[in-house]
Amino acid sequence: MEFALVAPVVLVMFMTAIEVGRALWIRASLQFAVEEAARYVIVNTDDCNSTAEAQAQNAVLGLDGSSFSFSAVSSVSGSMNFCEISITYDYTVITPMVPFSATFTARSRVPTGST
């Protein structure tokens, strides 16, 4: 009798812990991918767009490349040129017990030289 009362609560808590861990892992993977693209742009200052995107897609582990959107935009602030890199991912849970969805965004801004 006690098991029938406690098991659903424990199961929901267990699945919630798994989903929170998965969400944090995905968020960390996105930030890692942006940082890898930023490192590439720092070394190759002339390439802020297409190859930086490929670097980010290669660095995202465990996610389908079509499931996130990537942008790398050159900008000027004062006398410095910058490359602003961002990845956006729409997170949805894999278990129906925990109704949650979120949009994760990871960003990085690196200098690419002076004007």
XYZ file of N, CA and C in Angstrom:
345
model
N 0.822 -1.187 0.000
C 0.000 0.000 0.000
C 0.870 1.256 0.000
N 1.897 1.256 0.892
C 2.777 2.424 0.955
C 3.530 2.608 -0.358
N 3.943 1.500 -0.969
C 4.663 1.580 -2.234
C 3.794 2.212 -3.310
N 2.535 1.864 -3.348
C 1.615 2.426 -4.346
C 1.438 3.927 -4.145
N 1.561 4.400 -2.936
C 1.428 5.829 -2.671
C 2.729 6.598 -2.948
N 3.860 5.985 -2.641
C 5.141 6.675 -2.728
C 5.777 6.537 -4.120
N 5.573 5.432 -4.798
C 6.236 5.168 -6.075
C 5.980 6.248 -7.127
N 4.746 6.717 -7.336
C 4.564 7.762 -8.353
C 5.322 9.054 -8.035
N 5.362 9.420 -6.777
C 6.079 10.641 -6.378
C 7.579 10.474 -6.618
N 8.116 9.345 -6.224
C 9.538 9.077 -6.415
C 9.863 9.005 -7.906
N 9.007 8.401 -8.707
C 9.223 8.304 -10.142
C 9.235 9.689 -10.798
N 8.308 10.538 -10.416
C 8.271 11.895 -10.965
C 9.516 12.676 -10.544
N 9.936 12.534 -9.296
C 11.156 13.215 -8.847
C 12.379 12.699 -9.605
N 12.446 11.413 -9.842
C 13.552 10.812 -10.582
C 13.577 11.318 -12.016
N 12.438 11.332 -12.681
C 12.379 11.803 -14.073
C 12.671 13.300 -14.169
N 12.249 14.065 -13.170
C 12.562 15.488 -13.143
C 14.063 15.700 -13.010
N 14.712 14.920 -12.177
C 16.165 15.026 -12.026
C 16.876 14.694 -13.334
N 16.390 13.706 -14.051
C 16.974 13.353 -15.345
C 16.789 14.493 -16.335
N 15.610 15.073 -16.394
C 15.340 16.173 -17.327
C 16.161 17.418 -16.992
N 16.305 17.723 -15.721
C 17.119 18.878 -15.335
C 18.580 18.644 -15.714
N 19.075 17.453 -15.475
C 20.438 17.117 -15.873
C 20.627 17.195 -17.374
N 19.662 16.692 -18.111
C 19.727 16.756 -19.574
C 19.696 18.203 -20.057
N 18.852 19.031 -19.473
C 18.770 20.443 -19.856
C 20.088 21.158 -19.579
N 20.681 20.902 -18.421
C 21.961 21.531 -18.102
C 23.072 21.046 -19.029
N 23.048 19.779 -19.394
C 24.043 19.247 -20.316
C 23.907 19.884 -21.691
N 22.682 20.035 -22.183
C 22.467 20.664 -23.482
C 22.914 22.113 -23.442
N 22.587 22.817 -22.380
C 23.001 24.230 -22.253
C 24.524 24.341 -22.247
N 25.200 23.459 -21.536
C 26.664 23.468 -21.511
C 27.244 23.112 -22.878
N 26.619 22.179 -23.588
C 27.080 21.813 -24.931
C 26.955 22.982 -25.900
N 25.866 23.723 -25.799
C 25.693 24.890 -26.664
C 26.747 25.949 -26.369
N 27.006 26.201 -25.085
C 28.026 27.195 -24.731
C 29.398 26.749 -25.206
N 29.700 25.466 -25.090
C 30.971 24.942 -25.574
C 31.100 25.144 -27.077
N 30.023 24.889 -27.818
C 30.059 25.043 -29.268
C 30.305 26.497 -29.661
N 29.664 27.424 -28.972
C 29.869 28.847 -29.257
C 31.307 29.243 -28.948
N 31.838 28.744 -27.850
C 33.211 29.068 -27.499
C 34.203 28.486 -28.495
N 33.938 27.302 -29.017
C 34.800 26.718 -30.040
C 34.766 27.548 -31.325
N 33.576 27.995 -31.717
C 33.466 28.857 -32.902
C 34.183 30.178 -32.652
N 34.094 30.703 -31.449
C 34.786 31.959 -31.114
C 36.297 31.774 -31.172
N 36.788 30.648 -30.690
C 38.231 30.376 -30.780
C 38.678 30.315 -32.236
N 37.863 29.712 -33.084
C 38.193 29.646 -34.502
C 38.232 31.049 -35.109
N 37.271 31.889 -34.757
C 37.212 33.244 -35.308
C 38.386 34.082 -34.814
N 38.830 33.871 -33.584
C 39.982 34.616 -33.077
C 41.230 34.304 -33.905
N 41.402 33.044 -34.274
C 42.568 32.664 -35.070
C 42.400 33.094 -36.523
N 41.210 32.917 -37.082
C 40.916 33.267 -38.477
C 39.987 34.483 -38.482
N 40.540 35.643 -38.312
C 39.738 36.855 -38.101
C 38.917 37.252 -39.320
N 39.241 36.747 -40.500
C 38.490 37.126 -41.698
C 37.241 36.287 -41.918
N 37.054 35.244 -41.139
C 35.953 34.309 -41.381
C 35.004 34.280 -40.182
N 33.999 35.134 -40.205
C 33.056 35.205 -39.089
C 31.753 34.474 -39.392
N 31.559 33.970 -40.608
C 30.242 33.443 -40.937
C 30.211 31.940 -41.155
N 30.491 31.493 -42.357
C 30.200 30.110 -42.737
C 31.055 29.081 -42.018
N 32.345 29.281 -41.954
C 33.203 28.287 -41.331
C 33.031 28.279 -39.821
N 32.734 29.426 -39.242
C 32.455 29.468 -37.800
C 31.225 28.635 -37.478
N 30.235 28.675 -38.354
C 29.036 27.849 -38.165
C 29.391 26.368 -38.218
N 30.231 25.996 -39.158
C 30.644 24.595 -39.260
C 31.412 24.166 -38.010
N 32.254 25.051 -37.480
C 32.982 24.742 -36.250
C 32.021 24.515 -35.090
N 30.989 25.349 -34.991
C 30.013 25.201 -33.915
C 29.215 23.916 -34.067
N 28.817 23.591 -35.293
C 28.048 22.359 -35.512
C 28.874 21.127 -35.187
N 30.170 21.176 -35.466
C 31.034 20.041 -35.126
C 31.248 19.917 -33.626
N 31.154 21.031 -32.910
C 31.411 21.009 -31.470
C 30.192 20.630 -30.642
N 28.987 20.752 -31.201
C 27.784 20.379 -30.447
C 27.692 18.862 -30.438
N 27.771 18.290 -29.245
C 27.767 16.835 -29.117
C 26.384 16.342 -28.734
N 25.899 15.349 -29.425
C 24.653 14.711 -29.057
C 23.390 15.402 -29.530
N 23.514 16.465 -30.315
C 22.339 17.159 -30.830
C 22.359 17.131 -32.349
N 21.196 17.048 -32.921
C 21.070 17.100 -34.363
C 21.368 18.515 -34.833
N 22.166 18.650 -35.874
C 22.549 19.960 -36.374
C 21.394 20.798 -36.869
N 20.292 20.156 -37.244
C 19.145 20.914 -37.729
C 18.223 21.361 -36.594
N 18.537 20.966 -35.364
C 17.647 21.288 -34.257
C 17.988 22.610 -33.571
N 19.042 23.268 -34.003
C 19.370 24.568 -33.423
C 19.661 25.571 -34.530
N 19.542 26.841 -34.203
C 19.848 27.877 -35.182
C 21.114 28.604 -34.756
N 21.943 28.910 -35.720
C 23.243 29.500 -35.485
C 23.320 30.838 -36.197
N 23.961 31.802 -35.578
C 24.216 33.061 -36.279
C 25.580 33.590 -35.874
N 26.290 34.116 -36.847
C 27.570 34.778 -36.622
C 27.514 36.083 -37.396
N 27.584 37.188 -36.677
C 27.400 38.500 -37.280
C 28.598 39.373 -36.942
N 29.134 40.038 -37.948
C 30.209 41.006 -37.723
C 29.596 42.330 -37.301
N 30.246 43.004 -36.350
C 29.768 44.308 -35.906
C 30.961 45.196 -35.589
N 30.695 46.486 -35.528
C 31.724 47.459 -35.203
C 31.269 48.235 -33.979
N 32.165 48.365 -33.015
C 31.886 49.147 -31.820
C 33.109 50.027 -31.563
N 32.933 51.306 -31.765
C 34.064 52.214 -31.627
C 35.068 51.960 -32.737
N 36.292 51.653 -32.358
C 37.324 51.386 -33.366
C 37.636 49.902 -33.482
N 36.801 49.045 -32.887
C 37.043 47.599 -32.919
C 35.973 46.876 -33.734
N 36.401 45.851 -34.445
C 35.483 44.940 -35.130
C 35.248 43.741 -34.217
N 34.028 43.264 -34.194
C 33.674 42.112 -33.366
C 32.924 41.089 -34.200
N 32.978 39.846 -33.767
C 32.148 38.781 -34.317
C 31.262 38.294 -33.181
N 29.963 38.431 -33.358
C 29.005 38.002 -32.346
C 28.407 36.671 -32.789
N 28.615 35.655 -31.986
C 28.209 34.294 -32.322
C 27.137 33.857 -31.341
N 26.062 33.258 -31.864
C 25.013 32.764 -30.967
C 24.383 31.499 -31.538
N 23.940 30.656 -30.633
C 23.206 29.434 -30.970
C 21.935 29.426 -30.138
N 20.813 29.110 -30.781
C 19.531 29.004 -30.095
C 18.979 27.600 -30.297
N 18.474 27.012 -29.220
C 17.947 25.648 -29.255
C 16.629 25.608 -28.499
N 15.610 25.038 -29.100
C 14.317 24.869 -28.438
C 14.315 23.522 -27.721
N 14.369 23.580 -26.408
C 14.443 22.383 -25.577
C 13.048 21.889 -25.241
N 12.817 20.615 -25.447
C 11.583 19.972 -25.011
C 11.966 18.696 -24.260
N 11.146 18.333 -23.323
C 11.440 17.157 -22.502
C 11.181 15.882 -23.290
N 11.823 14.814 -22.869
C 11.614 13.528 -23.528
C 10.643 12.648 -22.757
N 10.319 13.056 -21.544
C 9.354 12.301 -20.750
C 8.080 13.125 -20.599
N 6.931 12.513 -20.816
C 5.687 13.282 -20.732
C 5.261 13.628 -19.306
N 5.936 13.065 -18.311
C 5.551 13.323 -16.919
C 5.924 14.726 -16.459
N 6.922 15.303 -17.094
C 7.425 16.608 -16.681
C 7.161 17.592 -17.822
N 6.036 18.311 -17.804
C 5.739 19.231 -18.903
C 6.578 20.506 -18.797
N 7.585 20.599 -19.660
C 8.484 21.744 -19.614
C 9.100 21.944 -20.984
N 9.241 23.174 -21.391
C 9.998 23.496 -22.592
C 10.666 24.844 -22.379
N 11.776 25.047 -23.053
C 12.529 26.285 -22.890
C 13.328 26.541 -24.153
N 13.770 27.755 -24.311
C 14.655 28.114 -25.401
C 15.990 28.508 -24.793
N 17.027 27.773 -25.159
C 18.372 28.044 -24.660
C 19.135 28.836 -25.709
N 19.850 29.854 -25.263
C 20.680 30.650 -26.155
C 22.061 30.781 -25.542
N 23.071 30.485 -26.333
C 24.458 30.663 -25.908
C 25.082 31.708 -26.828
N 25.833 32.637 -26.231
C 26.422 33.735 -27.000
C 27.888 33.923 -26.650
N 28.611 34.440 -27.643
C 29.988 34.842 -27.435
C 30.302 35.992 -28.383
N 31.116 36.913 -27.919
C 31.512 38.067 -28.729
C 33.020 38.188 -28.644
N 33.667 38.122 -29.803
C 35.130 38.150 -29.827
C 35.609 39.275 -30.741
N 36.719 39.920 -30.370
C 37.274 40.954 -31.247
C 37.984 40.323 -32.440
N 37.831 40.955 -33.587
C 38.480 40.457 -34.799
C 39.467 41.455 -35.371
N 39.724 42.537 -34.676
C 40.697 43.519 -35.135
C 40.154 44.923 -35.002
N 40.954 45.865 -35.396
C 40.530 47.255 -35.324
C 40.231 47.780 -36.712
N 39.386 48.821 -36.750
C 38.996 49.385 -38.048
C 40.026 50.331 -38.563
